[in-house]
Coordinates of C-alpha atoms and ligand atoms in Angstrom, one line a residue:
X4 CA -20.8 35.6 6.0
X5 CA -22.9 34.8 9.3
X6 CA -24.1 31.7 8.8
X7 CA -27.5 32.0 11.1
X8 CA -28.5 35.3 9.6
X9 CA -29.2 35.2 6.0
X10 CA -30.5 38.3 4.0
X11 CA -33.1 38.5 0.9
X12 CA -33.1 41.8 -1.4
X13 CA -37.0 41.6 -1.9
X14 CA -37.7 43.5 -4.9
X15 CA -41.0 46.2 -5.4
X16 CA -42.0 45.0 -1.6
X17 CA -44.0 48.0 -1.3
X18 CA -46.6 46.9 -3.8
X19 CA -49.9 44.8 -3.7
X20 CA -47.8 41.1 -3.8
X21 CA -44.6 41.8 -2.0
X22 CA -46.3 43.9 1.0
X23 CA -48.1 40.8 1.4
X24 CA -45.1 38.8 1.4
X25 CA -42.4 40.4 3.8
X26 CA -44.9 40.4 7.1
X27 CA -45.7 37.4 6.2
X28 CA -42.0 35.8 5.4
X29 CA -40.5 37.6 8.2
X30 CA -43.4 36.0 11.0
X31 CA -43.3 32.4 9.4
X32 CA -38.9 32.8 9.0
X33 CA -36.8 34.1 11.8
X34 CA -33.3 33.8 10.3
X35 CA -34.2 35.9 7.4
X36 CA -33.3 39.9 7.3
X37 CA -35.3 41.6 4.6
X38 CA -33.9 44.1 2.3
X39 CA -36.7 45.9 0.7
X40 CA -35.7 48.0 -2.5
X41 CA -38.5 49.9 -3.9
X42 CA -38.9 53.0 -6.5
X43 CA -42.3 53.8 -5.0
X44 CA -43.9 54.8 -8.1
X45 CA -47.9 55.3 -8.7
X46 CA -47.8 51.0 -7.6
X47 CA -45.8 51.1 -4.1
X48 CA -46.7 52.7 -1.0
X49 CA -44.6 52.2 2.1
X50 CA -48.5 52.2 4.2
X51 CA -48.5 48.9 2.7
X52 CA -45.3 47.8 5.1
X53 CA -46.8 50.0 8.7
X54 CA -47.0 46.3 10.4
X55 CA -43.1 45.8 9.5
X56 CA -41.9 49.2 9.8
X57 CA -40.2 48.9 12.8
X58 CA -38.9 45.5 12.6
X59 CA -35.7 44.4 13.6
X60 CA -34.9 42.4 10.6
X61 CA -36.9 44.5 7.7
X62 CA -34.8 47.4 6.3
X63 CA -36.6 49.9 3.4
X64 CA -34.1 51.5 0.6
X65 CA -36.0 53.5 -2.5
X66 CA -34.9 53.5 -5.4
X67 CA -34.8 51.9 -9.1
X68 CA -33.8 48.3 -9.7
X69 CA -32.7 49.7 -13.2
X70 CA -29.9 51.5 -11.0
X71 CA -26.7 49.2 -11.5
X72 CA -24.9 51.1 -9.0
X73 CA -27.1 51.5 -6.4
X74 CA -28.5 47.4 -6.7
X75 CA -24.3 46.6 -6.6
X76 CA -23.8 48.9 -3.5
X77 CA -27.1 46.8 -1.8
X78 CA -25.4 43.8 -2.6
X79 CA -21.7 44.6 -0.9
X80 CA -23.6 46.7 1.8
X81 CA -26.0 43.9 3.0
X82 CA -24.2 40.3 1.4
X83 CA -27.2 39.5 -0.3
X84 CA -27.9 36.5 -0.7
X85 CA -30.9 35.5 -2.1
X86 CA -33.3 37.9 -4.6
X87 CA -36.9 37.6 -4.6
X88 CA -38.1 40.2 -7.5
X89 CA -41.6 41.7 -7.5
X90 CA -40.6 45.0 -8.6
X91 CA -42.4 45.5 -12.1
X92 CA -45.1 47.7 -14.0
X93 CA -47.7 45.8 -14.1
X94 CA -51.4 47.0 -14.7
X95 CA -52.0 46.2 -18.6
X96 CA -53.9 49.4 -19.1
X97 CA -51.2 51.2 -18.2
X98 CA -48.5 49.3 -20.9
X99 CA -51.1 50.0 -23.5
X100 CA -50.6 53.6 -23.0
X101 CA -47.2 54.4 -22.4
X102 CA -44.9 50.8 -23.1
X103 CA -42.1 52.2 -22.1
X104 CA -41.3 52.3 -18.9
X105 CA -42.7 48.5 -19.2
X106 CA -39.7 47.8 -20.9
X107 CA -37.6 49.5 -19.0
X108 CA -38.5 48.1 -15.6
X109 CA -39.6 44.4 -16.7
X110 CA -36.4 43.9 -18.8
X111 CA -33.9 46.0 -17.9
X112 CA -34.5 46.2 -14.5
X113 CA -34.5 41.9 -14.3
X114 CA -31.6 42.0 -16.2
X115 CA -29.8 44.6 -13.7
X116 CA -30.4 42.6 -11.0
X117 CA -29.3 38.8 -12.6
X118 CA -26.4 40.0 -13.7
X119 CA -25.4 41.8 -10.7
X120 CA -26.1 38.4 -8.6
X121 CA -23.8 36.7 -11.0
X122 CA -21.4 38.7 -10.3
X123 CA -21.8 39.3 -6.3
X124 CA -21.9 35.6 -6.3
X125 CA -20.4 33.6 -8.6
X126 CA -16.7 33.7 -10.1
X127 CA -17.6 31.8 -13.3
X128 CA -19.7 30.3 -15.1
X129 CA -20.9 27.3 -13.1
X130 CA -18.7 28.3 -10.4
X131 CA -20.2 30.2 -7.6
X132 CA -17.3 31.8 -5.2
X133 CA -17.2 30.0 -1.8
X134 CA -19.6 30.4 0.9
X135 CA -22.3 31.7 -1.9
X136 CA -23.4 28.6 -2.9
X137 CA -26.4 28.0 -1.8
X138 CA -27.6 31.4 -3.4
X139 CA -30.8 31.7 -5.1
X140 CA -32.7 34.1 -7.5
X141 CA -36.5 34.2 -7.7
X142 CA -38.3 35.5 -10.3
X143 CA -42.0 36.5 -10.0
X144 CA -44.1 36.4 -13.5
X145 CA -47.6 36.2 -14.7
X146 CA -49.7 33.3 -16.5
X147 CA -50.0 36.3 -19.0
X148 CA -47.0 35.5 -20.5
X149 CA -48.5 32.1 -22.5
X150 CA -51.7 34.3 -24.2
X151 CA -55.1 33.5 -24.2
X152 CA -56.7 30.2 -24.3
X153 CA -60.2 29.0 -25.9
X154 CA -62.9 27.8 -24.2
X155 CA -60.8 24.9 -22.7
X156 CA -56.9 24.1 -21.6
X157 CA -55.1 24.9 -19.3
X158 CA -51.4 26.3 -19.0
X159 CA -48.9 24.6 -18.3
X160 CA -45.3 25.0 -17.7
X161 CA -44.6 23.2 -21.4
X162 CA -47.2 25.7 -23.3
X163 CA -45.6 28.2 -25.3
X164 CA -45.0 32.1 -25.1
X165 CA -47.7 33.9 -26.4
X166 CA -48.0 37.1 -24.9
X167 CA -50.4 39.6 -26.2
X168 CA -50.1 42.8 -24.4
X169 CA -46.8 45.0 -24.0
X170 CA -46.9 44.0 -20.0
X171 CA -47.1 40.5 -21.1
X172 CA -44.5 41.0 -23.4
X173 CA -42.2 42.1 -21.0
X174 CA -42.5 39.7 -18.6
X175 CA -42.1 36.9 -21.1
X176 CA -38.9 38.7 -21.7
X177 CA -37.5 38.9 -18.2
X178 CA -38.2 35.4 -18.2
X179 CA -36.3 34.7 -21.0
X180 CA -33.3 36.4 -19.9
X181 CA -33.7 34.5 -16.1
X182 CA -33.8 30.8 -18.6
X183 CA -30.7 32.2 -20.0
X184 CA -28.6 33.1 -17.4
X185 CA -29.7 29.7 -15.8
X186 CA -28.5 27.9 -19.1
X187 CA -25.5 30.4 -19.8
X188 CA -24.0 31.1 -16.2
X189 CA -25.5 28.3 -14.3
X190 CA -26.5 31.2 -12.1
X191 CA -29.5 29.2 -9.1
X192 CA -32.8 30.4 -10.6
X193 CA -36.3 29.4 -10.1
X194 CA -39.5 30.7 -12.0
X195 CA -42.8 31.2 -10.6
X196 CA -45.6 32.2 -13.1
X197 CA -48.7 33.1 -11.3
X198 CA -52.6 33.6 -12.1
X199 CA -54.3 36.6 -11.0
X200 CA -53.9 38.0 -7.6
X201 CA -56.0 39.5 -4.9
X202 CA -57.0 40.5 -1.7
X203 CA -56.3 43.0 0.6
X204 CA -53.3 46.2 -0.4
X205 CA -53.8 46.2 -4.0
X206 CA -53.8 49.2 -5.9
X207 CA -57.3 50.7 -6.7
X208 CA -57.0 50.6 -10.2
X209 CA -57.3 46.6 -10.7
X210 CA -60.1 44.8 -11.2
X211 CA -61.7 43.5 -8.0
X212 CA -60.3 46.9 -5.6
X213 CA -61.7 49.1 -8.1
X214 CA -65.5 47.0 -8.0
X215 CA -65.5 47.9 -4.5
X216 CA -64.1 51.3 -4.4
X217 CA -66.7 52.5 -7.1
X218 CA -69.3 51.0 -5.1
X219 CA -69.0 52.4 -2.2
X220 CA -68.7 55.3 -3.8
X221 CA -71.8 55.2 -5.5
X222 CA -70.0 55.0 -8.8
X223 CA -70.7 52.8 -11.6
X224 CA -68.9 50.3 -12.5
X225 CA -67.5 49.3 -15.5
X226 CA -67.2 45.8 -16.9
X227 CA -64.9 45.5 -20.1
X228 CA -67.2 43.7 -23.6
X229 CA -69.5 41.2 -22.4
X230 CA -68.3 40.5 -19.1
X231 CA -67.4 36.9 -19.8
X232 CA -63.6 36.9 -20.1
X233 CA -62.3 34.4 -17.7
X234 CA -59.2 34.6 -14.8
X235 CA -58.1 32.3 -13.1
X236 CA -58.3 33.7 -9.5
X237 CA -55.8 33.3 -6.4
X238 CA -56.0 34.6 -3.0
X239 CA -53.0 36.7 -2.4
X240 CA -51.4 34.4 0.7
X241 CA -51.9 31.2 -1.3
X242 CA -49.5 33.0 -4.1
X243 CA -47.1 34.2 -0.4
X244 CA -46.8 30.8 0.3
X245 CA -46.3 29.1 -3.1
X246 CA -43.6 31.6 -3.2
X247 CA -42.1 30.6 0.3
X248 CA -42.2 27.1 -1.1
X249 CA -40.3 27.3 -4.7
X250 CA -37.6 29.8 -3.2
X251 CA -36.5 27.1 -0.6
X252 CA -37.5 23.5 -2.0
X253 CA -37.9 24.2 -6.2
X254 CA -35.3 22.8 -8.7
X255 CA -33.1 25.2 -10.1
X256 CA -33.9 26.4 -13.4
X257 CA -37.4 25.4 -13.2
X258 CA -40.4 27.3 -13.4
X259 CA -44.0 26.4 -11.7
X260 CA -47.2 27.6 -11.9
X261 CA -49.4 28.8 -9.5
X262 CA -53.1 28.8 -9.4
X263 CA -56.1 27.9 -7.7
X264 CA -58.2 26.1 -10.1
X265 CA -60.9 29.0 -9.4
X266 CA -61.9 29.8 -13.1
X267 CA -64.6 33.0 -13.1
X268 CA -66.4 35.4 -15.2
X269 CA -65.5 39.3 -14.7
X270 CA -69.6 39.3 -14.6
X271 CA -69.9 37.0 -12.0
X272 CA -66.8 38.9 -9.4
X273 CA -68.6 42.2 -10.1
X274 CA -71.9 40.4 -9.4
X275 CA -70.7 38.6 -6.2
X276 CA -68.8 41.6 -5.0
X277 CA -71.9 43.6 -4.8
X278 CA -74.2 41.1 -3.3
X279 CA -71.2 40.8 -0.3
X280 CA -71.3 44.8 -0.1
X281 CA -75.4 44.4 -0.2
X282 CA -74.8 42.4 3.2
X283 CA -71.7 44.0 5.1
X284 CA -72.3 47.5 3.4
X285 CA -75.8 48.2 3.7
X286 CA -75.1 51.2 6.2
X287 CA -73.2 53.2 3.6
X288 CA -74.9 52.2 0.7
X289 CA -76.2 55.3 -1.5
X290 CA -80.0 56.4 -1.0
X291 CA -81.2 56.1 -4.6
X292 CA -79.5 51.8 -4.9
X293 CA -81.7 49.1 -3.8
X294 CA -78.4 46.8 -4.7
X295 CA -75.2 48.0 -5.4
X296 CA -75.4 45.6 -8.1
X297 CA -77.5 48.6 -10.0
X298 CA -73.9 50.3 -10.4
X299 CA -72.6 48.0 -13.1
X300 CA -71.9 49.0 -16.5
X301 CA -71.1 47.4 -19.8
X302 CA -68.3 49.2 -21.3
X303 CA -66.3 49.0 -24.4
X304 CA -63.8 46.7 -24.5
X305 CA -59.8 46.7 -24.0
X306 CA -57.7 46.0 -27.4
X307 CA -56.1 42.7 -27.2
X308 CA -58.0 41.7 -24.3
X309 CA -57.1 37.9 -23.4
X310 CA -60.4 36.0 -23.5
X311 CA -59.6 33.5 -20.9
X312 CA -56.5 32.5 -18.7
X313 CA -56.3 29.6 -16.6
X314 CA -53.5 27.7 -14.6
X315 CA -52.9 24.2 -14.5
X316 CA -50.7 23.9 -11.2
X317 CA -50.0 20.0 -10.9
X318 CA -46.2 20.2 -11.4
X319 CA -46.0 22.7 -7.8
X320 CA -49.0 20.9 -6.1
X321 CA -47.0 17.1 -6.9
X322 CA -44.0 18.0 -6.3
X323 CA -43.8 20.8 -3.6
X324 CA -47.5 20.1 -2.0
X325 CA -48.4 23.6 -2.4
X326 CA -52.4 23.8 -2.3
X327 CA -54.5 26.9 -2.0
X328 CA -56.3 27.4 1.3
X329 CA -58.7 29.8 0.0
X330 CA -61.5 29.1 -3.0
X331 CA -62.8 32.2 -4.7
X332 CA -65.7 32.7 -2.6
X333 CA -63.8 32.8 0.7
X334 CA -61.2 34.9 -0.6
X335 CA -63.5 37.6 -1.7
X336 CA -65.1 37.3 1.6
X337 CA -61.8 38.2 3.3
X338 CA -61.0 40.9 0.6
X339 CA -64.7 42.6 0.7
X340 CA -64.4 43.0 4.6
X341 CA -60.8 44.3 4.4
X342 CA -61.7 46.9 2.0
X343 CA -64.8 47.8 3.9
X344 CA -63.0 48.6 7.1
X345 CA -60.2 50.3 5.1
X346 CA -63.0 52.8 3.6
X347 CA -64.4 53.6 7.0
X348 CA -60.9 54.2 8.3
X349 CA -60.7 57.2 5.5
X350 CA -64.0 58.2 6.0
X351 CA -63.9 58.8 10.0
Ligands
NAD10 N1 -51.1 41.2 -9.4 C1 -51.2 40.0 -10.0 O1 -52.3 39.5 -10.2 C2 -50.0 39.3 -10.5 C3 -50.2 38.0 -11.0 C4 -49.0 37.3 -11.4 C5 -47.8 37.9 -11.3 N2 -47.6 39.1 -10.9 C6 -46.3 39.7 -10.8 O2 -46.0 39.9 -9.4 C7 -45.1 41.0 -9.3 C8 -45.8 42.0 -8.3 O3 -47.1 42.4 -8.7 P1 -48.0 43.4 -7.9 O4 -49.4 43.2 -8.3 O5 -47.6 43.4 -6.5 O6 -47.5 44.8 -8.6 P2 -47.7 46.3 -8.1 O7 -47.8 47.1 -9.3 O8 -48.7 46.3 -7.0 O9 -46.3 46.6 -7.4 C9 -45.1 46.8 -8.1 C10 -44.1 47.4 -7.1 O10 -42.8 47.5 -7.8 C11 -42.3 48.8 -7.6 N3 -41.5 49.2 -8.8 C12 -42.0 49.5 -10.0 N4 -41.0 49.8 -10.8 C13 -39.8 49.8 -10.1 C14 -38.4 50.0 -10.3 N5 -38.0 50.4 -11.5 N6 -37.6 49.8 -9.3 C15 -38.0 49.4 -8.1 N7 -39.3 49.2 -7.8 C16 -40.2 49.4 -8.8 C17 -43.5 49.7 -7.4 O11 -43.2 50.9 -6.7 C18 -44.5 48.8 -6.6 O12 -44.2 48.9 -5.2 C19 -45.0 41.6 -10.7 O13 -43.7 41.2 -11.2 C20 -46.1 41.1 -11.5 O14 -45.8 40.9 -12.8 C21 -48.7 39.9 -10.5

């Protein structure tokens, strides 16, 4: 294997997290090829990547990670040597609806890929073949794999499985099955289990993207039960970078938590969203609004809907010195502008 080169199969790049990640993995990096193995369902879009397209060390394959001979052909065709997996379904509306695919992906696809790294790389249990040793799985999950909290608390890596919703469900499973091949094979994993995303590239049908799209629309916008159900926002880069950090300096077989201590009420984003657009949106704002904050609705809410979510991230913050750089309200400031000039980009 060439030493000086090393190459990644990055997993679901082309959605909201991992086309966020390879631009900015292959700037900070520049002995890193990425391989970049996407379905493209609904979820990915390959306009996420335009600013990598063309790169030298950024190659695009679609297809299915549940697709053991195509993942085992990547391997021999690019001597992978690291996995970072995105690839998942992952909007809980959707899981409610139609679970399956849930299933399919989260589980089987995360077990596809372990076991085809154990055997590209190792020889036996606790023995990896030489010259792969220093190779490394990363597996990306939610917070919404520990359930819903009260009022107070805070997860932490020690709090129990609890998920709620059939997404949640499956990533607790693909988790499971990462702790096990860890504790079976000995096979280098590391765990990271994230709060809620955002920022710019994700897909219109989450929370915050779909606030401003149905605004500047002139479309209401709907806000699940009373509006007070509580995530524990993070910027999409700070999540990058905590990433970046746990694939190259975290312990095997450890999992860490990422979040940015930025606790807020759905009420309060769809609130703040729309003063924002009040200021940088005015121009397109409809005739009849005086605010666009006059769009939002009350609707019925979601079954199962966690109450409140929220990340304690000590363990990666002490011992990695990970530390957001964005709090809530600068990160929505970013986001709101991006999505701004994205909709006047469609609209000329
Ligand atoms: N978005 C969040 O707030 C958040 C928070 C914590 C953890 N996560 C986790 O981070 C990861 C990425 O989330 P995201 O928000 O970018 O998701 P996303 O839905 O935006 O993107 C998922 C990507 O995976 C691809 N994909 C789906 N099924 C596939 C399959 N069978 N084979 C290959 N590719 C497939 C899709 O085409 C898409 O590009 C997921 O594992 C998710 O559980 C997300």
């Amino acid at each position: 294997m060439d030493n000086n080169l090393k190459t990644i199969l990055v997993t679901g790049g082309a959605g909201f997290i991992g086309s966020n990640f390879i631009p900015y993995f292959l700037k900070k990096y520049e002995d890193y090829t990425l391989i970049n193995l996407d379905k493209l369902t609904y979820a990915g879009n390959t306009r996420n990547l335009s600013e990598v397209i063309n790169h030298p060390r950024y190659i695009f394959r679609q297809g299915d990670i549940c697709d053991q001979v195509l993942v085992s052909r990547l391997f021999e065709e690019f001597s992978i040597e690291g996995v970072i997996h995105f690839a998942a379904e992952s909007h809980v509306d959707n899981s409610i609806k139609s679970p399956e695919s849930f299933i399919e992906t989260n589980v089987k696809g995360t077990f596809v890929l372990l076991n085809t790294a154990r055997e590209y790389w190792m020889e036996a249990p606790f023995k990896y073949k030489s010259g792969y040793e220093g190779c490394r799985f990363h597996h990306i999950s939610t917070d919404e794999v520990y359930g819903t909290l009260g009022e107070t608390g805070l997860f932490t890596e020690e709090t129990p499985y609890a998920p709620n919703s059939p997404y949640s469900a499956s990533k607790a499973s693909s988790d499971m099955i990462v702790r096990s091949y860890y504790h079976t094979y000995g096979l280098n994993v590391v765990t990271t289990n994230c709060s809620n995303n955002y920022g710019p590239k994700q897909h219109r049908e989450k929370l915050i993207p779909t606030i401003i799209d149905n605004a500047l629309n002139a479309k209401t916008i709907p806000i699940y039960g009373d509006g007070k159900n509580v995530r524990d926002w993070l910027y999409v880069t700070d999540h990058c970078k905590g990433i970046d950090l746990v694939y190259h300096e975290g312990d095997s077989g450890e999992t860490y938590n990422i979040g940015g201590r930025n606790e807020r009420e759905n009420i309060y984003i769809a609130t703040l969203i729309c003063e924002l657009l009040d200021d940088i949106a005015s121009h397109v704002k409809d005739k009849s609004l005086n605010s666009y904050k006059e769009l939002i609705r009350h609707v019925n809410d979601r079954p199962g809907h966690d109450r409140r979510y929220a990340i304690d991230a000590t363990k990666i913050e002490t011992e990695l010195n990970w530390m957001a750089d964005e709090n809530f309200e600068t990160g929505i400031k970013k986001t709101v502008e991006w999505y701004v000039h994205q909709f006047q980009l469609e609209r000329n």
